[in-house]
Amino acid sequence: MNLRFRYSRPQITESDLEAVKAVLETAYLTQGPQIEAFEREFAAAFGCAEAVVCSSGTAALHLACMAADLGPERGLLTSPITFLATANTARMTGAPVVFADVDPRTGNLDPKAVRRTLKGTDVPVAAITAVHLAGRPCDMIALRDVADAFGCVVIEDACHAPGAVYRDRAGSSFVVGACRHSDLSVFSFHAIKHIAMGEGGAVCTNGADRAARMRLLRDHGMSRDPGTWQFAPEAETPWYYEMHEIGYNYRVTDMQCALGRSQLRRLEEGLNQRERVASAYYEHLENVPHLRLPPPAGPRGHAWHLFPVAIDFAAVGKTRGQVMAALKARGIGTQVHYIPLYRQPYYRAEGHKPLAGAEAYYEATLSLPMYVGLSEADVAQIAAAVKDILAP
């Protein structure tokens, strides 16, 4: 069935097509000037010192975990309400993973639960990854305080939240990605993200050493810098390189970065449109029985990658699957974000237990269509279908 409204979709414009075409015409498809240009522009847009681009959001998370020196004796604490890669990339370094509970209204890590978990675990946790679920920033001020008390690196999984802003109690504003209360911030350029490159990712940091290491690790660990060599065969060796640790082929292409640069120029416009779509949902779904809207976030306090509503399916008398099927029959796509990671067989086998806040969030959540290109009339049509299907 062709859906009129998918739960998400990219916006591709003529300028995007022209940017990619221009790279194709140079025949310089990979490891060319577009990569460094995109890194400079991305870092400038988010106010950080360094941005390291790579082949996917998962690759970016893995690079961040390695830059944080995770391993068998340096574990990760994170949210169970996230995509598999947030925890899996820590396991890829050999690091143990611990899950802390979330706020059942937002699905974001609860700093008080993080503190309790760190106090109660025997796992040597060295890093905390805060997931800005759906585009809503976590309480980074409180999480940084907890991390400092326990000597942890802070990683932001900001794949849903480029351009989102959070504030401290004094009203000062901080952009997600500036790394003001984190050590590393990770972004995804998957096909349905704010900046859509098909695949791609980036890690922002204010640490030059971490950025340099991630650039090595994304390219097999190869160093062409004579200042790092141990066994250069002679003085003039333009072909020579050395590898001092295992790296990966996490390189991104010039074509992807040209597309990313074009999309980055429209990020602000896209965020404004997503806010308009969210406002329309609030208007059209207000006071619907057995449906709870996301807590208000304030101007730019949410990047609105997703629009997750909470539904009391038992009170409605329909299962979540039945509601999704009924919406699909009307051409409306929906999704669930996410199955708690501790429910996955891999993590069940490691002995992880259910968490009350995460269970409450998961059992009720349903993501409605959210993307640039939805009009208020579209939202009104989607909302009318939701209200009709949830009616007794």
Coordinates of C-alpha atoms in Angstrom, one line a residue:
M1 CA 0.0 0.0 0.0
N2 CA 1.3 3.5 -0.9
L3 CA 1.1 5.7 2.1
R4 CA 0.1 9.3 1.6
F5 CA 1.8 10.2 4.9
R6 CA 4.8 8.2 5.9
Y7 CA 5.9 8.7 9.5
S8 CA 9.0 10.5 8.1
R9 CA 10.5 11.4 4.8
P10 CA 13.4 13.5 3.5
Q11 CA 13.1 16.8 1.6
I12 CA 15.3 16.8 -1.5
T13 CA 15.5 20.1 -3.5
E14 CA 16.9 21.2 -6.8
S15 CA 19.9 22.7 -4.9
D16 CA 20.6 19.3 -3.4
L17 CA 20.6 17.7 -6.8
E18 CA 22.9 20.4 -8.2
A19 CA 25.3 20.0 -5.3
V20 CA 25.7 16.2 -6.0
K21 CA 25.8 16.7 -9.7
A22 CA 28.7 19.2 -9.4
V23 CA 30.7 16.6 -7.5
L24 CA 30.0 13.9 -10.1
E25 CA 31.2 16.2 -12.8
T26 CA 34.6 16.6 -11.1
A27 CA 35.0 12.8 -10.9
Y28 CA 36.4 13.4 -7.4
L29 CA 34.0 11.1 -5.6
T30 CA 35.7 10.4 -2.3
Q31 CA 38.3 11.9 0.1
G32 CA 38.1 15.3 -1.6
P33 CA 37.5 18.9 -0.6
Q34 CA 33.8 18.5 0.2
I35 CA 34.6 16.6 3.4
E36 CA 36.8 19.2 5.0
A37 CA 34.4 21.9 3.9
F38 CA 31.4 20.1 5.5
E39 CA 33.3 19.6 8.7
R40 CA 34.2 23.3 9.0
E41 CA 30.6 24.4 8.2
F42 CA 29.1 21.8 10.6
A43 CA 31.3 22.8 13.4
A44 CA 30.6 26.5 12.8
A45 CA 26.8 25.9 12.7
F46 CA 26.8 24.1 16.1
G47 CA 29.5 26.2 17.8
C48 CA 32.0 23.4 18.5
A49 CA 35.7 23.4 17.8
E50 CA 35.8 20.2 15.7
A51 CA 33.4 18.1 13.7
V52 CA 34.5 14.7 12.4
V53 CA 32.2 13.3 9.6
C54 CA 32.0 9.6 8.8
S55 CA 29.9 7.0 7.1
S56 CA 26.9 6.6 9.4
G57 CA 25.4 7.6 12.7
T58 CA 26.4 4.2 14.0
A59 CA 30.0 4.8 12.9
A60 CA 29.9 8.1 14.7
L61 CA 28.7 6.5 17.9
H62 CA 31.5 3.9 17.6
L63 CA 34.1 6.6 17.0
A64 CA 32.8 8.5 20.1
C65 CA 33.0 5.4 22.2
M66 CA 36.6 4.7 21.1
A67 CA 37.5 8.4 21.7
A68 CA 36.1 8.0 25.2
D69 CA 38.5 5.0 25.7
L70 CA 35.6 2.6 26.4
G71 CA 36.6 -1.0 26.8
P72 CA 36.3 -4.0 29.1
E73 CA 37.2 -2.0 32.2
R74 CA 35.4 1.2 31.1
G75 CA 31.7 0.7 30.6
L76 CA 28.8 2.8 29.4
L77 CA 25.5 3.8 31.0
T78 CA 22.7 4.8 28.7
S79 CA 19.0 4.9 28.1
P80 CA 17.1 1.7 27.1
I81 CA 14.7 3.8 25.0
T82 CA 16.9 4.3 21.9
F83 CA 18.0 2.6 18.8
L84 CA 20.2 -0.5 19.0
A85 CA 23.4 1.3 18.0
T86 CA 23.6 3.5 21.1
A87 CA 24.5 0.5 23.3
N88 CA 25.8 -1.8 20.6
T89 CA 28.7 0.5 19.7
A90 CA 29.9 0.4 23.3
R91 CA 29.8 -3.4 23.2
M92 CA 31.8 -3.2 20.0
T93 CA 34.7 -1.8 22.1
G94 CA 34.2 -4.6 24.6
A95 CA 32.6 -2.3 27.1
P96 CA 29.9 -3.5 29.5
V97 CA 26.6 -1.6 29.2
V98 CA 24.3 -0.5 32.0
F99 CA 20.8 0.9 31.5
A100 CA 19.2 3.7 33.7
D101 CA 15.6 4.5 33.8
V102 CA 13.8 7.3 31.9
D103 CA 11.2 9.9 32.5
P104 CA 8.0 8.1 31.4
R105 CA 6.6 11.3 29.9
T106 CA 9.5 12.1 27.6
G107 CA 11.6 8.9 27.4
N108 CA 14.7 10.8 28.2
L109 CA 17.2 9.7 30.8
D110 CA 16.2 10.7 34.4
P111 CA 19.3 12.2 36.1
K112 CA 18.1 11.0 39.5
A113 CA 17.8 7.4 38.1
V114 CA 21.3 7.8 36.6
R115 CA 22.8 8.7 40.0
R116 CA 21.0 5.8 41.7
T117 CA 22.2 3.4 39.0
L118 CA 25.8 4.5 39.2
K119 CA 25.7 4.2 43.0
G120 CA 24.2 0.7 42.8
T121 CA 26.2 -1.0 40.0
D122 CA 29.4 -3.0 40.1
V123 CA 30.1 -2.2 36.5
P124 CA 33.0 0.3 36.0
V125 CA 31.0 3.0 34.2
A126 CA 33.3 5.5 32.5
A127 CA 30.8 7.2 30.2
I128 CA 27.2 8.3 30.0
T129 CA 25.4 8.6 26.7
A130 CA 22.4 10.9 26.9
V131 CA 19.8 10.2 24.1
H132 CA 17.9 13.3 23.0
L133 CA 14.8 11.2 22.2
A134 CA 12.6 12.4 19.3
G135 CA 14.5 15.7 19.3
R136 CA 13.9 16.8 23.0
P137 CA 17.2 17.6 24.8
C138 CA 17.9 15.7 28.0
D139 CA 18.6 17.7 31.2
M140 CA 22.3 18.1 30.3
I141 CA 23.0 20.4 33.2
A142 CA 22.0 17.7 35.8
L143 CA 23.6 14.9 33.8
R144 CA 26.9 16.7 33.6
D145 CA 26.8 17.2 37.4
V146 CA 26.2 13.5 37.9
A147 CA 28.9 12.6 35.4
D148 CA 31.4 14.8 37.2
A149 CA 30.5 13.3 40.6
F150 CA 31.4 9.8 39.2
G151 CA 34.2 10.8 36.9
C152 CA 32.4 9.9 33.6
V153 CA 32.8 11.2 30.1
V154 CA 29.5 12.5 28.7
I155 CA 28.4 11.6 25.1
E156 CA 25.3 13.1 23.5
D157 CA 23.4 10.9 21.1
A158 CA 22.0 13.9 19.3
C159 CA 20.9 12.0 16.2
H160 CA 17.4 13.3 16.7
A161 CA 18.2 16.8 17.9
P162 CA 20.4 19.0 15.6
G163 CA 19.7 22.6 16.3
A164 CA 17.7 22.0 19.5
V165 CA 18.4 24.3 22.4
Y166 CA 18.4 23.7 26.2
R167 CA 18.6 26.2 29.0
D168 CA 20.0 26.3 32.5
R169 CA 18.1 27.7 35.5
A170 CA 19.5 31.2 34.9
G171 CA 18.0 31.2 31.4
S172 CA 21.3 30.8 29.5
S173 CA 20.8 28.9 26.2
F174 CA 23.0 26.1 24.8
V175 CA 22.9 24.5 21.4
V176 CA 23.0 20.7 21.2
G177 CA 26.3 19.9 19.5
A178 CA 28.3 22.8 21.1
C179 CA 29.5 20.3 23.7
R180 CA 29.1 22.8 26.5
H181 CA 28.0 20.1 29.0
S182 CA 29.3 17.0 27.1
D183 CA 32.6 15.8 25.7
L184 CA 31.3 14.4 22.5
S185 CA 28.0 14.9 20.5
V186 CA 27.0 12.4 17.9
F187 CA 24.7 13.1 14.8
S188 CA 23.2 11.0 12.1
F189 CA 22.6 11.9 8.5
H190 CA 20.4 8.9 7.7
A191 CA 17.8 9.4 5.0
I192 CA 15.0 10.6 7.4
K193 CA 17.1 12.8 9.6
H194 CA 17.1 16.7 9.6
I195 CA 20.2 16.6 7.4
A196 CA 19.6 13.7 5.0
M197 CA 22.6 12.2 3.2
G198 CA 21.2 8.7 2.8
E199 CA 23.8 7.6 5.3
G200 CA 26.4 9.5 7.2
G201 CA 27.3 10.8 10.7
A202 CA 29.4 13.3 12.6
V203 CA 31.0 13.7 16.0
C204 CA 31.3 17.1 17.5
T205 CA 33.9 17.8 20.2
N206 CA 36.0 20.6 21.7
G207 CA 38.9 18.3 22.2
A208 CA 41.5 18.5 19.4
D209 CA 43.2 15.2 20.5
R210 CA 39.9 13.3 20.4
A211 CA 39.1 14.7 17.0
A212 CA 42.5 13.7 15.6
R213 CA 42.2 10.2 16.9
M214 CA 38.7 9.8 15.4
R215 CA 40.0 10.9 12.0
L216 CA 42.6 8.2 12.2
L217 CA 40.2 5.6 13.4
R218 CA 37.7 6.3 10.5
D219 CA 40.5 5.6 8.0
H220 CA 41.9 2.3 9.1
G221 CA 44.1 3.9 11.7
M222 CA 46.5 5.1 9.1
S223 CA 48.7 8.1 9.8
R224 CA 50.5 10.0 7.1
D225 CA 51.9 12.5 9.6
P226 CA 55.7 12.1 9.8
G227 CA 55.6 13.5 13.3
T228 CA 53.8 10.3 14.5
W229 CA 55.9 7.7 12.6
Q230 CA 58.1 5.2 14.3
F231 CA 59.8 3.5 11.4
A232 CA 60.0 5.8 8.4
P233 CA 62.4 4.2 5.9
E234 CA 64.0 7.4 4.6
A235 CA 63.6 11.2 4.5
E236 CA 61.4 11.5 1.4
T237 CA 58.5 9.0 1.6
P238 CA 55.4 10.5 0.0
W239 CA 53.8 7.0 -0.2
Y240 CA 54.5 6.0 3.4
Y241 CA 52.0 5.6 6.3
E242 CA 51.9 3.8 9.6
M243 CA 49.1 2.1 11.6
H244 CA 49.5 2.2 15.4
E245 CA 46.0 0.8 16.3
I246 CA 43.2 -0.9 14.5
G247 CA 40.9 1.5 12.6
Y248 CA 37.9 1.1 10.4
N249 CA 36.6 2.1 7.0
Y250 CA 34.2 4.8 8.3
R251 CA 35.0 7.2 5.5
V252 CA 32.3 9.3 3.9
T253 CA 32.2 10.4 0.3
D254 CA 32.4 13.8 -1.4
M255 CA 28.9 13.2 -2.9
Q256 CA 27.4 12.7 0.5
C257 CA 29.2 15.7 2.0
A258 CA 28.1 17.9 -0.9
L259 CA 24.5 16.9 -0.2
G260 CA 25.1 17.4 3.5
R261 CA 26.4 21.0 2.9
S262 CA 23.3 21.8 0.9
Q263 CA 21.0 20.4 3.5
L264 CA 22.8 22.1 6.4
R265 CA 22.0 25.5 4.8
R266 CA 18.3 24.7 5.2
L267 CA 18.5 23.3 8.8
E268 CA 17.1 26.4 10.4
E269 CA 14.2 26.6 7.9
G270 CA 13.5 22.9 8.5
L271 CA 13.4 23.3 12.3
N272 CA 11.0 26.2 11.9
Q273 CA 8.7 24.0 9.7
R274 CA 8.9 21.1 12.2
E275 CA 7.8 23.5 15.0
R276 CA 4.8 24.6 12.9
V277 CA 3.8 20.9 12.3
A278 CA 4.1 20.2 16.0
S279 CA 2.0 23.3 16.9
A280 CA -0.7 22.1 14.5
Y281 CA -0.7 18.7 16.2
Y282 CA -1.1 20.4 19.6
E283 CA -4.1 22.4 18.2
H284 CA -5.8 19.5 16.5
L285 CA -5.2 16.7 19.1
E286 CA -5.9 18.8 22.2
N287 CA -8.2 17.1 24.8
V288 CA -8.5 13.8 22.8
P289 CA -9.6 11.1 25.3
H290 CA -7.0 8.6 26.2
L291 CA -4.3 10.4 24.2
R292 CA -1.5 12.5 25.8
L293 CA 0.5 15.0 23.8
P294 CA 4.3 15.4 24.4
P295 CA 5.1 17.8 27.2
P296 CA 5.6 21.4 25.8
A297 CA 9.2 22.2 25.1
G298 CA 9.2 26.0 24.4
P299 CA 10.8 27.7 21.4
R300 CA 13.5 25.6 19.8
G301 CA 13.5 23.4 22.9
H302 CA 12.8 20.5 20.7
A303 CA 14.0 19.6 17.2
W304 CA 10.9 17.5 16.5
H305 CA 12.5 14.6 14.6
L306 CA 9.5 12.6 15.8
F307 CA 6.1 13.5 17.2
P308 CA 5.4 10.8 19.8
V309 CA 2.0 10.7 21.5
A310 CA 1.1 8.5 24.4
I311 CA -2.1 6.4 24.1
D312 CA -3.9 4.4 26.7
F313 CA -4.6 1.5 24.3
A314 CA -6.4 -0.6 27.0
A315 CA -8.9 2.3 27.6
V316 CA -9.4 2.7 23.9
G317 CA -10.2 -1.0 23.5
K318 CA -7.7 -1.5 20.7
T319 CA -4.1 -2.8 20.6
R320 CA -1.3 -0.6 19.3
G321 CA -1.0 -2.9 16.3
Q322 CA -4.7 -2.5 15.5
V323 CA -4.5 1.3 15.7
M324 CA -1.4 1.3 13.5
A325 CA -3.2 -0.9 11.0
A326 CA -6.3 1.3 10.9
L327 CA -4.2 4.4 10.3
K328 CA -2.2 2.6 7.6
A329 CA -5.5 1.7 5.9
R330 CA -6.1 5.5 5.7
G331 CA -2.7 6.1 4.2
I332 CA -1.0 7.2 7.4
G333 CA 2.3 5.7 8.5
T334 CA 3.3 5.4 12.1
Q335 CA 6.1 3.8 14.1
V336 CA 7.2 2.9 17.6
H337 CA 10.4 4.4 19.1
Y338 CA 11.7 2.3 20.7
I339 CA 11.5 -1.3 22.0
P340 CA 13.5 -1.0 25.3
L341 CA 17.0 -2.4 24.6
Y342 CA 16.8 -4.7 27.7
R343 CA 14.0 -6.6 25.9
Q344 CA 16.3 -7.6 23.1
P345 CA 17.5 -11.2 23.4
Y346 CA 21.1 -10.1 23.4
Y347 CA 20.7 -7.9 26.4
R348 CA 18.3 -10.2 28.1
A349 CA 21.0 -12.8 28.0
E350 CA 23.3 -10.4 29.9
G351 CA 20.8 -10.2 32.7
H352 CA 19.3 -6.7 32.2
K353 CA 16.0 -6.1 34.0
P354 CA 12.9 -4.1 33.0
L355 CA 12.7 -0.5 34.2
A356 CA 9.4 1.1 35.3
G357 CA 9.7 4.4 33.5
A358 CA 10.9 2.8 30.3
E359 CA 8.1 0.2 30.3
A360 CA 5.5 2.9 30.9
Y361 CA 6.9 5.0 28.0
Y362 CA 7.2 2.1 25.6
E363 CA 3.7 0.6 26.3
A364 CA 2.0 3.9 25.4
T365 CA 4.1 5.5 22.7
L366 CA 3.3 5.9 19.0
S367 CA 5.1 8.2 16.5
L368 CA 2.8 10.1 14.2
P369 CA 4.0 11.6 10.8
M370 CA 6.6 14.4 11.3
Y371 CA 8.6 15.9 8.5
V372 CA 9.3 19.0 6.5
G373 CA 6.6 19.3 3.9
L374 CA 3.5 18.5 6.0
S375 CA 1.0 21.3 5.9
E376 CA -1.5 22.2 8.5
A377 CA -4.2 20.7 6.4
D378 CA -2.2 17.5 6.3
V379 CA -1.9 17.5 10.1
A380 CA -5.6 18.2 10.4
Q381 CA -6.4 15.2 8.2
I382 CA -4.0 12.9 10.2
A383 CA -5.5 14.2 13.5
A384 CA -9.0 13.6 12.4
A385 CA -8.2 10.0 11.5
V386 CA -6.5 9.5 14.9
K387 CA -9.5 10.8 16.7
D388 CA -11.9 8.7 14.7
I389 CA -9.9 5.5 15.3
L390 CA -9.5 6.1 19.0
A391 CA -13.2 7.0 19.5
P392 CA -15.3 4.4 21.4

